[in-house]
Each structure stands twice: as C-alpha cells, then as structure tokens.
Amino acid sequence: MSSAPRALISLLTISLAIGTPVAAQQDRAIALVGGQLLDGYEAPPIHHAAVIIRGNRIVAVGPASDIEIPPDAEVINTAGKTMMPGMVDAHVHIMILGHGDYADWFPWFEGRDDLVYETSAKQLLAAGVTAGVDLAAPMSSLAFRDRVNANEVPGPRLLVSGPWITRYAWDFLPDELRVLHSSPDEARERAEMLIDAGVDVIKTWIGTTEEDMRAIKSVAGPAGVPIHCHVYEEEVVWGAIRGGCDVLQHAGSGGSVPAYSDELVAHIAMEGIPVVQTIAHRIWIYPATLEFPERLWDPDILDSFPTEIREQVLSSYTKDDFWRRPYFSSTPRQIRNSEKAARQFIDADALMAMGTDTGSPLNFHAESAWREVSALVDMGMTEIEAISSATKVSAQVLGLREVGTIEPGKLADIIVVDGNPLFDINVLGYVTDVIKDGIIYKRDGVPVWEMSGMRTSTDGS
Ligand SMILES: [Zn+2]
C-alpha cells in the first residue's frame, strides 16, 4: 500500500471511537478507505478505493484519490484489505447451529427459540453474511425476522419461510418445523395459511408432487411469494420445474443422485432457473472434520456461542464417533456425486446462487459462507465468479434488489476481508469489518456486541 495518497495516510491515522450505540451510527457518514474494492460484478477491482456511506445508503464509490471524504465521516482504514458486498446466503437455518445430533438438539431447542435465533444471526453477521433466507423454522422465526430487519438485534437481513410444506413427518424433526398435507388441495391451504401469516417464501420439502407444486403455485404466484424447493432426484427436479418452483434448493447434492442428464442441466441453464446447490457441507466440511477434528475446538467458532449452547454443541461431537451416525451414512457418496453435479451446473453456466444449509451438522454459521464460496472455486468457478455468485447473484435470486453490489444508491451492506480473495478465496474466512444497513456491526475483527457496553438478551443480562 506504499502508493496510497498522502492525504489518505493522515486520515487513516485518526484514532476512532468504537462502541458507539448502534442507533446513533445511522446519522453519520462512514468512509471505508484504502483497500481493494470488489463491487459484486464480474469486473476488475478498483485499487486503493474509497466507499462513502451516508445513513444507510452508499453515496460514493471509486479510487480514493477521486473521492471526497466528508469531514464528519467515521473513517475505517481498509488499506491492505479488500472491500466487497456483504455475502447473501440463499439457504440458512437459524434454528440449528452445527449441533451434531438432531435427536438431541430439537428437544433442547424447545422454548429457547430466541436465544438460538439470536446466536445464529450474530454468528452469520460476524462471518460477513449480511442477508439470507431461512428455509425452515417455527412460526416464531417471523417475529425474529422483524426484529432483525428493524436492527433491534444484530443479524443479516432475513427472509423466512416459516415451517416447510411436506408430505412427510421425519421422526427427529419437531412438529412446529413443518406443515403436513396429503393432497394438492391441502398443500394449497397450507400455503395460503403461511402466506397470510406473513412468510417471505414458501419452502417445499420431501414428497411434494408436481400436482402439489401447481396447487401451491396457484396461491403463491399471485401473492408474489417465491417457492424454494428441496429437490434431488432428476424426476423430482423436472416435476418441480413443471409445477412452478422458483428456486431449486440442494439440486445435485444428494446421495442417491448420480449426474443429471444433459437435457435437464441445459434446460435449467437456458431458462435461468436459479440453483442453490449447497455443496460445502458435503464436499468440504465433512472430510475437513475427519482430517482435522481439532477444528471443532476452533476458538473462532466455539467462542461465538453462549456458554450453554457451546456445551451442547461440543458434547454432540465428543460423545461418540460422529461419522457412524445415520445422518452421515451416505455422505462419502454424496461428496462424489455433488462434485459431478457442481461441475455440470458450472460448465453449463447455470444461474447459481450461494447457499450453505448453514446450521446443519458440522456446518457452523461462523464459517459456512466462506467454505461454500471456496467449494464453488474448487469445482471450477473463478474467484470473481464465486464472489459475484455469493453477493450480486444471490441477492438477485432472493429478490433483494437493493443489496448485493457496492454502487451509489444501494443499501450499505459491506464487508472487509483481510487479504486478496482473488488470489486466495479462503481469505473470506477473515472478515475484519461488517457494515449492514449503514450500521457498523464488526470492527477490526471484533463484533460490536463483544465490545464493552454492547449487551443484548443473548448475553443473559
Ligand atoms: Zn436446509
């Protein structure tokens, strides 16, 4: 950074007060100055850049030498680092957080909805995820969404599905996670109920037939509520598409699914049907944990849990050998098949959003996003494509038109990572600063809620 302008250097030496109450930060200007800027497009970076935020909007972007820093701005020195849009996760779960055994987790979760949601939301935000869609949680997630979106608690901008619609009641999952139906008419009624309750999207789960999908679409379509479909097998994917599914979730990451036909992949790519494959928790996270079980004791993960949840999570991995559990019985095969499908979608240039299934076993919110982007690069995306997928494309797929890129007029959701992700994508795991809606939520590697004077109900106060 030796070529940074002189005026810039003096600005960067200003010592900055931190720990200001969150609400007060909305009124001032914030200037992120000095680092490389990736704006979310597949475009070359701007070097030694500056981004100016006023209120919750981005007002100026460009080389720092061309940008006037407002005198009242709080300056964040990003020299030597990279500024980019906050990541948008197109498949999150705030009611789970990496615990290894659903049979133990869900009984423990009962009555602790808000504690768990708040923990998940903070972990995601600190990891650089500034927006996401939750795809299965009790109805209590709707009220939590409203609190996060009003900036009353830290977390990504949230869209929520509430309970998923399914024909199956899997034993381990609590009743409040699903609404059951046994006919297309009932499926339509369930969808109507959820839409009336205020969900942002509909999530369909296993067993949803093409006729069910059409019935759901008949109410969701006119209401402008997109349908996210949990699909694996080729015929199920075709049925979902014909029935009006808007976003294919998990497609190409299931154990019993070998490569898709060229016809299906070409159709998905040509029609621009969004795919959220959620590959990292198979391709990356399971083998990474087998090879290096020490990662379960990573302080960056463990310390982000309140004590009582930390003990629950750790005990789920120390009580026995996790890889012998039924949940992981077909994982090695899933890994091999997921790799094939990922390459098919990437080679066909399908519209691929970044989604993680974050919160599933081993899949911690504190690291799910960077691992998914890293897996997309391993499977053949360039670094800039994968970053654009995780920001601009994911925002577009979720209908969040005001985020996902850094440009004047957009909402100010920006993260700073320590290094150059175009050289090593894994630096997305080193998020030093997070701004969402013009509010600084993480500064120099420390979330504001861990700074003195910032307490929320998660602290047990
Ligand atoms: Zn999921």
CSV table of C-alpha atoms and ligand atoms in Angstrom, one decimal:
chain,number,residue,atom,x,y,z
A,1,MET,CA,0.0,0.0,0.0
A,2,SER,CA,3.0,2.3,-0.4
A,3,SER,CA,1.3,4.2,-3.2
A,4,ALA,CA,-1.6,5.3,-1.1
A,5,PRO,CA,-2.1,9.1,-1.4
A,6,ARG,CA,-0.6,11.2,1.4
A,7,ALA,CA,-3.9,12.8,2.4
A,8,LEU,CA,-5.2,9.3,2.8
A,9,ILE,CA,-2.5,8.3,5.2
A,10,SER,CA,-3.2,11.2,7.5
A,11,LEU,CA,-6.9,10.2,7.5
A,12,LEU,CA,-6.0,6.7,8.3
A,13,THR,CA,-4.1,7.7,11.4
A,14,ILE,CA,-7.2,9.2,13.0
A,15,SER,CA,-8.0,7.2,16.1
A,16,LEU,CA,-11.6,6.2,16.2
A,17,ALA,CA,-14.0,5.8,18.9
A,18,ILE,CA,-15.8,2.5,18.8
A,19,GLY,CA,-18.6,1.0,20.9
A,20,THR,CA,-20.9,3.9,20.0
A,21,PRO,CA,-24.5,2.9,20.4
A,22,VAL,CA,-25.7,1.2,17.2
A,23,ALA,CA,-28.7,3.5,16.6
A,24,ALA,CA,-26.5,6.7,16.7
A,25,GLN,CA,-24.3,5.4,13.9
A,26,GLN,CA,-27.1,5.7,11.4
A,27,ASP,CA,-26.9,9.5,11.2
A,28,ARG,CA,-23.3,10.0,10.3
A,29,ALA,CA,-21.1,9.3,7.3
A,30,ILE,CA,-18.8,6.4,7.2
A,31,ALA,CA,-15.8,6.2,4.8
A,32,LEU,CA,-14.1,2.9,4.1
A,33,VAL,CA,-10.7,4.0,2.6
A,34,GLY,CA,-7.6,2.5,1.1
A,35,GLY,CA,-8.2,-1.1,0.2
A,36,GLN,CA,-9.1,-3.0,-3.0
A,37,LEU,CA,-12.8,-2.9,-3.9
A,38,LEU,CA,-14.8,-5.7,-5.5
A,39,ASP,CA,-18.3,-4.4,-6.3
A,40,GLY,CA,-20.1,-7.7,-6.8
A,41,TYR,CA,-20.0,-7.6,-10.6
A,42,GLU,CA,-17.6,-9.8,-12.5
A,43,ALA,CA,-15.4,-6.8,-13.1
A,44,PRO,CA,-11.8,-5.8,-12.3
A,45,PRO,CA,-11.3,-4.5,-8.8
A,46,ILE,CA,-10.8,-0.8,-8.0
A,47,HIS,CA,-7.4,-0.5,-6.2
A,48,HIS,CA,-6.8,1.9,-3.3
A,49,ALA,CA,-10.6,2.6,-3.3
A,50,ALA,CA,-13.0,4.5,-1.1
A,51,VAL,CA,-16.7,3.9,-0.3
A,52,ILE,CA,-18.7,6.7,1.3
A,53,ILE,CA,-21.9,5.8,3.3
A,54,ARG,CA,-24.4,8.3,4.5
A,55,GLY,CA,-27.2,7.0,6.7
A,56,ASN,CA,-27.9,3.5,5.4
A,57,ARG,CA,-27.0,4.3,1.7
A,58,ILE,CA,-23.8,4.1,-0.3
A,59,VAL,CA,-23.3,7.6,-1.8
A,60,ALA,CA,-19.9,7.4,-3.5
A,61,VAL,CA,-17.5,4.7,-4.8
A,62,GLY,CA,-14.2,5.0,-6.6
A,63,PRO,CA,-10.5,5.4,-6.4
A,64,ALA,CA,-9.7,7.1,-3.0
A,65,SER,CA,-7.9,9.9,-4.9
A,66,ASP,CA,-11.1,10.8,-6.7
A,67,ILE,CA,-13.4,10.7,-3.6
A,68,GLU,CA,-14.0,13.5,-1.2
A,69,ILE,CA,-14.1,12.2,2.4
A,70,PRO,CA,-16.9,14.1,4.3
A,71,PRO,CA,-15.4,15.9,7.3
A,72,ASP,CA,-17.9,14.2,9.7
A,73,ALA,CA,-17.1,10.7,8.4
A,74,GLU,CA,-16.0,7.9,10.7
A,75,VAL,CA,-13.1,6.6,8.7
A,76,ILE,CA,-12.4,2.8,8.5
A,77,ASN,CA,-8.9,2.1,7.2
A,78,THR,CA,-9.1,-0.8,4.8
A,79,ALA,CA,-5.5,-0.4,3.4
A,80,GLY,CA,-4.1,-3.8,2.6
A,81,LYS,CA,-7.5,-5.4,2.7
A,82,THR,CA,-10.5,-6.0,0.3
A,83,MET,CA,-13.9,-4.3,0.5
A,84,MET,CA,-16.8,-6.2,-1.0
A,85,PRO,CA,-20.6,-6.5,-0.7
A,86,GLY,CA,-21.8,-8.5,2.3
A,87,MET,CA,-22.4,-12.1,1.4
A,88,VAL,CA,-26.0,-13.2,0.8
A,89,ASP,CA,-26.7,-16.8,1.8
A,90,ALA,CA,-29.6,-18.3,-0.2
A,91,HIS,CA,-30.1,-21.2,2.3
A,92,VAL,CA,-29.8,-20.7,6.0
A,93,HIS,CA,-31.3,-22.3,9.2
A,94,ILE,CA,-31.3,-20.1,12.3
A,95,MET,CA,-32.9,-22.8,14.5
A,96,ILE,CA,-29.9,-25.0,14.2
A,97,LEU,CA,-26.3,-24.1,14.5
A,98,GLY,CA,-24.0,-27.0,13.7
A,99,HIS,CA,-25.0,-29.4,16.5
A,100,GLY,CA,-24.2,-32.9,15.5
A,101,ASP,CA,-27.3,-34.8,16.5
A,102,TYR,CA,-30.9,-33.6,15.7
A,103,ALA,CA,-32.4,-36.1,18.1
A,104,ASP,CA,-30.7,-34.3,21.0
A,105,TRP,CA,-30.8,-30.8,19.6
A,106,PHE,CA,-34.5,-30.3,18.9
A,107,PRO,CA,-35.8,-31.2,22.4
A,108,TRP,CA,-33.1,-28.8,23.8
A,109,PHE,CA,-34.3,-26.1,21.4
A,110,GLU,CA,-37.8,-26.1,22.7
A,111,GLY,CA,-38.6,-22.9,24.4
A,112,ARG,CA,-35.2,-21.4,23.6
A,113,ASP,CA,-36.2,-20.1,20.1
A,114,ASP,CA,-35.0,-16.5,20.5
A,115,LEU,CA,-31.7,-17.5,22.2
A,116,VAL,CA,-30.9,-19.8,19.3
A,117,TYR,CA,-32.0,-17.4,16.6
A,118,GLU,CA,-30.0,-14.5,18.1
A,119,THR,CA,-26.9,-16.7,18.4
A,120,SER,CA,-27.2,-17.9,14.8
A,121,ALA,CA,-27.9,-14.4,13.5
A,122,LYS,CA,-24.9,-12.9,15.2
A,123,GLN,CA,-22.6,-15.7,14.0
A,124,LEU,CA,-23.7,-15.2,10.4
A,125,LEU,CA,-23.4,-11.5,10.5
A,126,ALA,CA,-19.9,-11.6,12.1
A,127,ALA,CA,-18.9,-14.1,9.3
A,128,GLY,CA,-19.8,-11.5,6.7
A,129,VAL,CA,-23.3,-12.7,5.8
A,130,THR,CA,-25.5,-9.6,5.6
A,131,ALA,CA,-28.6,-11.1,4.1
A,132,GLY,CA,-30.2,-14.5,3.8
A,133,VAL,CA,-33.3,-16.6,3.5
A,134,ASP,CA,-34.2,-19.0,6.3
A,135,LEU,CA,-35.7,-22.2,4.9
A,136,ALA,CA,-37.5,-23.9,7.8
A,137,ALA,CA,-38.2,-22.8,11.3
A,138,PRO,CA,-41.2,-22.5,13.6
A,139,MET,CA,-43.5,-19.5,13.2
A,140,SER,CA,-41.6,-17.7,15.9
A,141,SER,CA,-39.0,-17.0,13.3
A,142,LEU,CA,-41.3,-14.4,11.7
A,143,ALA,CA,-41.2,-12.2,14.8
A,144,PHE,CA,-37.5,-12.6,15.0
A,145,ARG,CA,-37.1,-11.6,11.3
A,146,ASP,CA,-39.0,-8.4,12.1
A,147,ARG,CA,-36.7,-7.6,15.0
A,148,VAL,CA,-33.5,-8.2,12.9
A,149,ASN,CA,-34.8,-6.3,10.0
A,150,ALA,CA,-35.6,-3.3,12.3
A,151,ASN,CA,-32.0,-3.5,13.5
A,152,GLU,CA,-33.2,-4.3,17.0
A,153,VAL,CA,-30.9,-7.3,17.2
A,154,PRO,CA,-27.7,-8.0,15.2
A,155,GLY,CA,-28.1,-10.3,12.2
A,156,PRO,CA,-28.4,-10.5,8.4
A,157,ARG,CA,-31.4,-9.1,6.6
A,158,LEU,CA,-33.7,-12.0,6.8
A,159,LEU,CA,-36.4,-13.5,4.6
A,160,VAL,CA,-38.1,-16.5,6.2
A,161,SER,CA,-40.2,-19.4,5.1
A,162,GLY,CA,-41.5,-20.5,8.5
A,163,PRO,CA,-42.4,-24.2,8.5
A,164,TRP,CA,-41.8,-26.2,5.4
A,165,ILE,CA,-44.6,-27.8,3.4
A,166,THR,CA,-44.2,-31.6,3.1
A,167,ARG,CA,-46.0,-34.9,3.0
A,168,TYR,CA,-43.5,-36.5,5.4
A,169,ALA,CA,-43.0,-36.1,9.1
A,170,TRP,CA,-39.4,-37.2,9.8
A,171,ASP,CA,-39.2,-38.5,13.4
A,172,PHE,CA,-36.3,-36.4,14.5
A,173,LEU,CA,-37.8,-33.1,13.4
A,174,PRO,CA,-40.3,-31.2,15.7
A,175,ASP,CA,-43.9,-30.7,14.6
A,176,GLU,CA,-43.6,-26.9,14.5
A,177,LEU,CA,-41.0,-27.2,11.8
A,178,ARG,CA,-43.4,-28.4,9.2
A,179,VAL,CA,-47.0,-28.3,7.9
A,180,LEU,CA,-48.2,-31.6,6.6
A,181,HIS,CA,-50.5,-32.3,3.7
A,182,SER,CA,-51.8,-35.4,1.9
A,183,SER,CA,-53.3,-33.9,-1.2
A,184,PRO,CA,-52.8,-30.9,-3.6
A,185,ASP,CA,-55.8,-29.2,-2.1
A,186,GLU,CA,-54.3,-29.4,1.4
A,187,ALA,CA,-51.0,-28.2,0.1
A,188,ARG,CA,-52.7,-25.1,-1.3
A,189,GLU,CA,-54.5,-24.5,2.1
A,190,ARG,CA,-51.1,-24.8,3.9
A,191,ALA,CA,-49.5,-22.3,1.5
A,192,GLU,CA,-52.4,-19.9,2.0
A,193,MET,CA,-52.1,-20.1,5.7
A,194,LEU,CA,-48.3,-19.4,5.6
A,195,ILE,CA,-48.7,-16.5,3.2
A,196,ASP,CA,-51.5,-15.0,5.4
A,197,ALA,CA,-49.1,-15.3,8.4
A,198,GLY,CA,-46.5,-13.2,6.5
A,199,VAL,CA,-43.8,-15.6,5.2
A,200,ASP,CA,-41.5,-14.2,2.5
A,201,VAL,CA,-41.0,-17.5,0.7
A,202,ILE,CA,-42.6,-21.0,0.7
A,203,LYS,CA,-40.2,-23.9,1.3
A,204,THR,CA,-41.4,-27.3,0.0
A,205,TRP,CA,-39.7,-30.4,1.4
A,206,ILE,CA,-39.6,-34.1,0.5
A,207,GLY,CA,-42.6,-35.8,-1.1
A,208,THR,CA,-44.0,-32.7,-2.8
A,209,THR,CA,-45.5,-33.8,-6.1
A,210,GLU,CA,-45.9,-31.9,-9.3
A,211,GLU,CA,-49.6,-31.5,-8.6
A,212,ASP,CA,-48.9,-30.3,-5.0
A,213,MET,CA,-46.5,-27.7,-6.6
A,214,ARG,CA,-49.1,-26.5,-9.0
A,215,ALA,CA,-51.6,-26.1,-6.2
A,216,ILE,CA,-49.1,-24.1,-4.1
A,217,LYS,CA,-48.1,-22.0,-7.1
A,218,SER,CA,-51.8,-21.1,-7.6
A,219,VAL,CA,-51.7,-19.1,-4.4
A,220,ALA,CA,-48.0,-18.2,-4.1
A,221,GLY,CA,-47.7,-16.9,-7.6
A,222,PRO,CA,-50.4,-14.3,-7.4
A,223,ALA,CA,-49.2,-13.3,-3.9
A,224,GLY,CA,-45.7,-12.8,-5.2
A,225,VAL,CA,-44.2,-15.3,-2.8
A,226,PRO,CA,-41.4,-17.4,-4.4
A,227,ILE,CA,-41.3,-21.2,-3.9
A,228,HIS,CA,-38.0,-22.7,-2.8
A,229,CYS,CA,-38.0,-26.5,-3.4
A,230,HIS,CA,-35.9,-29.1,-1.7
A,231,VAL,CA,-35.1,-31.4,-4.6
A,232,TYR,CA,-32.6,-34.1,-5.5
A,233,GLU,CA,-33.7,-36.8,-8.0
A,234,GLU,CA,-33.9,-35.9,-11.7
A,235,GLU,CA,-37.6,-36.7,-12.0
A,236,VAL,CA,-38.4,-34.7,-8.8
A,237,VAL,CA,-36.5,-31.7,-10.3
A,238,TRP,CA,-38.4,-31.9,-13.6
A,239,GLY,CA,-41.7,-32.1,-11.6
A,240,ALA,CA,-40.8,-29.1,-9.5
A,241,ILE,CA,-39.9,-27.1,-12.6
A,242,ARG,CA,-43.1,-28.0,-14.4
A,243,GLY,CA,-45.1,-27.3,-11.2
A,244,GLY,CA,-43.8,-23.8,-11.0
A,245,CYS,CA,-40.9,-24.0,-8.5
A,246,ASP,CA,-38.9,-20.7,-8.4
A,247,VAL,CA,-35.6,-21.8,-6.8
A,248,LEU,CA,-34.1,-25.3,-6.9
A,249,GLN,CA,-32.5,-25.9,-3.5
A,250,HIS,CA,-30.0,-28.7,-2.9
A,251,ALA,CA,-30.2,-29.9,-6.5
A,252,GLY,CA,-27.2,-32.0,-7.2
A,253,SER,CA,-26.0,-32.6,-3.6
A,254,GLY,CA,-27.9,-35.8,-2.7
A,255,GLY,CA,-26.5,-39.3,-2.2
A,256,SER,CA,-28.8,-41.3,-4.4
A,257,VAL,CA,-28.4,-38.9,-7.3
A,258,PRO,CA,-25.8,-39.6,-9.9
A,259,ALA,CA,-25.1,-37.0,-12.6
A,260,TYR,CA,-28.1,-35.2,-14.1
A,261,SER,CA,-29.0,-35.6,-17.8
A,262,ASP,CA,-27.6,-33.1,-20.2
A,263,GLU,CA,-31.1,-32.2,-21.1
A,264,LEU,CA,-32.1,-31.2,-17.6
A,265,VAL,CA,-28.9,-29.2,-16.9
A,266,ALA,CA,-29.3,-27.4,-20.3
A,267,HIS,CA,-32.9,-26.6,-19.5
A,268,ILE,CA,-32.1,-25.2,-16.1
A,269,ALA,CA,-29.3,-23.1,-17.6
A,270,MET,CA,-31.3,-21.9,-20.6
A,271,GLU,CA,-34.4,-21.0,-18.6
A,272,GLY,CA,-32.3,-19.2,-15.9
A,273,ILE,CA,-33.9,-21.3,-13.2
A,274,PRO,CA,-31.8,-20.5,-10.0
A,275,VAL,CA,-29.9,-23.3,-8.5
A,276,VAL,CA,-28.6,-23.3,-4.9
A,277,GLN,CA,-26.6,-26.5,-4.6
A,278,THR,CA,-25.4,-26.2,-1.0
A,279,ILE,CA,-22.3,-28.3,-1.6
A,280,ALA,CA,-19.8,-27.3,1.0
A,281,HIS,CA,-21.3,-29.2,3.9
A,282,ARG,CA,-20.6,-32.4,1.9
A,283,ILE,CA,-17.6,-31.7,-0.3
A,284,TRP,CA,-15.7,-29.6,2.3
A,285,ILE,CA,-16.9,-29.8,5.8
A,286,TYR,CA,-17.3,-33.5,6.5
A,287,PRO,CA,-13.8,-34.5,5.1
A,288,ALA,CA,-12.3,-31.4,6.7
A,289,THR,CA,-13.6,-32.5,10.1
A,290,LEU,CA,-12.4,-36.1,9.6
A,291,GLU,CA,-9.0,-34.9,8.6
A,292,PHE,CA,-8.7,-32.3,11.3
A,293,PRO,CA,-11.2,-32.9,14.2
A,294,GLU,CA,-9.4,-30.1,16.0
A,295,ARG,CA,-11.4,-27.6,14.0
A,296,LEU,CA,-14.4,-28.4,16.4
A,297,TRP,CA,-12.4,-26.7,19.1
A,298,ASP,CA,-11.5,-23.6,16.9
A,299,PRO,CA,-11.9,-20.7,19.3
A,300,ASP,CA,-13.3,-18.6,16.4
A,301,ILE,CA,-16.3,-21.0,16.3
A,302,LEU,CA,-16.6,-22.0,20.0
A,303,ASP,CA,-16.3,-18.5,21.5
A,304,SER,CA,-19.1,-17.3,19.3
A,305,PHE,CA,-21.6,-19.5,21.2
A,306,PRO,CA,-23.1,-18.5,24.6
A,307,THR,CA,-21.7,-21.0,27.2
A,308,GLU,CA,-24.8,-23.2,27.4
A,309,ILE,CA,-25.0,-23.7,23.6
A,310,ARG,CA,-21.3,-24.2,23.3
A,311,GLU,CA,-21.5,-27.1,25.8
A,312,GLN,CA,-24.4,-28.6,23.9
A,313,VAL,CA,-22.7,-28.4,20.5
A,314,LEU,CA,-19.3,-29.8,21.7
A,315,SER,CA,-20.9,-32.7,23.6
A,316,SER,CA,-22.7,-33.7,20.4
A,317,TYR,CA,-19.3,-34.4,18.8
A,318,THR,CA,-17.4,-35.9,21.8
A,319,LYS,CA,-20.0,-38.5,22.9
A,320,ASP,CA,-19.2,-40.9,20.1
A,321,ASP,CA,-17.7,-41.1,16.6
A,322,PHE,CA,-20.0,-38.8,14.6
A,323,TRP,CA,-19.2,-40.4,11.2
A,324,ARG,CA,-21.0,-43.6,12.3
A,325,ARG,CA,-24.3,-41.8,12.8
A,326,PRO,CA,-27.2,-42.3,10.3
A,327,TYR,CA,-27.0,-38.7,9.2
A,328,PHE,CA,-23.6,-39.3,7.7
A,329,SER,CA,-24.3,-42.8,6.3
A,330,SER,CA,-24.2,-41.8,2.7
A,331,THR,CA,-22.0,-38.7,2.9
A,332,PRO,CA,-18.9,-40.1,1.1
A,333,ARG,CA,-21.1,-41.0,-1.8
A,334,GLN,CA,-22.8,-37.6,-1.7
A,335,ILE,CA,-19.4,-35.9,-1.9
A,336,ARG,CA,-18.6,-37.7,-5.1
A,337,ASN,CA,-22.0,-37.0,-6.7
A,338,SER,CA,-22.1,-33.4,-5.6
A,339,GLU,CA,-18.8,-32.8,-7.3
A,340,LYS,CA,-20.1,-34.1,-10.6
A,341,ALA,CA,-23.3,-32.1,-10.4
A,342,ALA,CA,-21.4,-28.9,-9.4
A,343,ARG,CA,-19.2,-29.2,-12.5
A,344,GLN,CA,-22.3,-29.8,-14.7
A,345,PHE,CA,-24.0,-26.6,-13.5
A,346,ILE,CA,-20.8,-24.6,-13.7
A,347,ASP,CA,-19.9,-25.8,-17.1
A,348,ALA,CA,-23.4,-25.1,-18.4
A,349,ASP,CA,-23.2,-21.6,-16.8
A,350,ALA,CA,-26.4,-22.1,-14.8
A,351,LEU,CA,-27.7,-19.3,-12.6
A,352,MET,CA,-26.1,-20.4,-9.3
A,353,ALA,CA,-26.7,-18.6,-6.1
A,354,MET,CA,-24.6,-19.3,-3.0
A,355,GLY,CA,-26.4,-21.2,-0.2
A,356,THR,CA,-25.0,-23.2,2.6
A,357,ASP,CA,-27.6,-25.1,4.5
A,358,THR,CA,-25.8,-23.4,7.4
A,359,GLY,CA,-26.6,-24.8,10.8
A,360,SER,CA,-26.8,-28.5,9.7
A,361,PRO,CA,-24.4,-30.9,11.5
A,362,LEU,CA,-20.8,-29.7,11.4
A,363,ASN,CA,-21.9,-26.7,9.3
A,364,PHE,CA,-21.3,-23.7,11.7
A,365,HIS,CA,-22.6,-20.3,10.9
A,366,ALA,CA,-19.2,-18.8,11.8
A,367,GLU,CA,-17.7,-20.3,8.7
A,368,SER,CA,-20.3,-21.8,6.4
A,369,ALA,CA,-20.3,-18.9,3.8
A,370,TRP,CA,-16.6,-18.9,3.1
A,371,ARG,CA,-16.5,-22.6,2.9
A,372,GLU,CA,-19.3,-22.7,0.3
A,373,VAL,CA,-17.6,-20.0,-1.8
A,374,SER,CA,-14.3,-21.9,-1.6
A,375,ALA,CA,-16.0,-25.1,-2.7
A,376,LEU,CA,-17.5,-23.3,-5.7
A,377,VAL,CA,-14.0,-22.3,-6.7
A,378,ASP,CA,-12.7,-25.8,-6.2
A,379,MET,CA,-15.5,-27.0,-8.5
A,380,GLY,CA,-14.5,-24.7,-11.3
A,381,MET,CA,-15.8,-21.2,-10.8
A,382,THR,CA,-13.2,-18.4,-11.0
A,383,GLU,CA,-12.7,-16.4,-7.7
A,384,ILE,CA,-14.6,-13.4,-9.1
A,385,GLU,CA,-17.5,-15.5,-10.4
A,386,ALA,CA,-17.8,-17.2,-7.0
A,387,ILE,CA,-17.8,-13.8,-5.2
A,388,SER,CA,-20.4,-12.5,-7.6
A,389,SER,CA,-22.5,-15.6,-7.0
A,390,ALA,CA,-22.3,-15.1,-3.3
A,391,THR,CA,-23.3,-11.4,-3.5
A,392,LYS,CA,-24.9,-9.9,-6.6
A,393,VAL,CA,-26.4,-13.2,-7.9
A,394,SER,CA,-27.7,-14.4,-4.6
A,395,ALA,CA,-29.3,-11.0,-3.9
A,396,GLN,CA,-31.0,-11.1,-7.3
A,397,VAL,CA,-32.2,-14.7,-6.8
A,398,LEU,CA,-33.8,-13.7,-3.4
A,399,GLY,CA,-35.3,-10.6,-5.0
A,400,LEU,CA,-33.2,-8.3,-2.8
A,401,ARG,CA,-32.7,-5.6,-5.4
A,402,GLU,CA,-31.1,-3.0,-3.1
A,403,VAL,CA,-28.2,-5.1,-1.9
A,404,GLY,CA,-25.5,-7.4,-3.4
A,405,THR,CA,-23.4,-4.8,-5.1
A,406,ILE,CA,-21.4,-1.7,-4.0
A,407,GLU,CA,-22.7,1.2,-6.0
A,408,PRO,CA,-24.2,4.6,-5.2
A,409,GLY,CA,-27.8,4.4,-4.2
A,410,LYS,CA,-27.6,0.8,-2.9
A,411,LEU,CA,-28.1,0.0,0.8
A,412,ALA,CA,-24.8,-0.1,2.7
A,413,ASP,CA,-24.1,-3.8,3.3
A,414,ILE,CA,-20.3,-4.0,3.0
A,415,ILE,CA,-17.6,-6.3,4.5
A,416,VAL,CA,-13.9,-6.0,4.7
A,417,VAL,CA,-11.7,-9.2,4.4
A,418,ASP,CA,-8.1,-9.4,5.3
A,419,GLY,CA,-6.2,-10.1,2.1
A,420,ASN,CA,-6.9,-10.7,-1.6
A,421,PRO,CA,-9.7,-13.2,-2.3
A,422,LEU,CA,-8.9,-13.1,-6.0
A,423,PHE,CA,-5.6,-14.8,-5.0
A,424,ASP,CA,-6.8,-17.0,-2.2
A,425,ILE,CA,-10.6,-17.3,-1.9
A,426,ASN,CA,-10.2,-18.6,1.7
A,427,VAL,CA,-9.4,-15.1,3.0
A,428,LEU,CA,-13.2,-14.7,3.0
A,429,GLY,CA,-12.8,-16.6,6.3
A,430,TYR,CA,-11.1,-13.5,7.7
A,431,VAL,CA,-13.8,-10.9,7.9
A,432,THR,CA,-12.5,-7.9,9.8
A,433,ASP,CA,-15.3,-5.4,9.4
A,434,VAL,CA,-19.1,-5.7,8.8
A,435,ILE,CA,-21.5,-2.9,7.9
A,436,LYS,CA,-25.2,-3.7,7.4
A,437,ASP,CA,-27.8,-1.1,6.7
A,438,GLY,CA,-25.2,1.6,7.4
A,439,ILE,CA,-24.5,0.3,10.9
A,440,ILE,CA,-21.1,-1.0,11.9
A,441,TYR,CA,-21.5,-4.4,13.4
A,442,LYS,CA,-17.9,-5.6,13.4
A,443,ARG,CA,-14.8,-3.5,13.6
A,444,ASP,CA,-11.1,-4.7,13.4
A,445,GLY,CA,-12.2,-8.3,13.9
A,446,VAL,CA,-14.4,-7.7,16.9
A,447,PRO,CA,-18.2,-7.8,16.7
A,448,VAL,CA,-19.8,-4.8,18.4
A,449,TRP,CA,-21.7,-7.0,20.8
A,450,GLU,CA,-18.4,-8.2,22.2
A,451,MET,CA,-17.3,-4.7,22.9
A,452,SER,CA,-17.9,-3.1,26.3
A,453,GLY,CA,-21.3,-1.5,26.7
A,454,MET,CA,-23.0,-3.6,24.0
A,455,ARG,CA,-25.2,-6.2,25.5
A,456,THR,CA,-28.2,-8.0,24.1
A,457,SER,CA,-30.5,-10.6,25.5
A,458,THR,CA,-28.2,-13.4,24.3
A,459,ASP,CA,-25.7,-12.4,27.0
A,460,GLY,CA,-28.3,-13.4,29.6
A,461,SER,CA,-28.5,-9.9,31.0
B,1,ZN,ZN,-31.8,-26.8,4.5
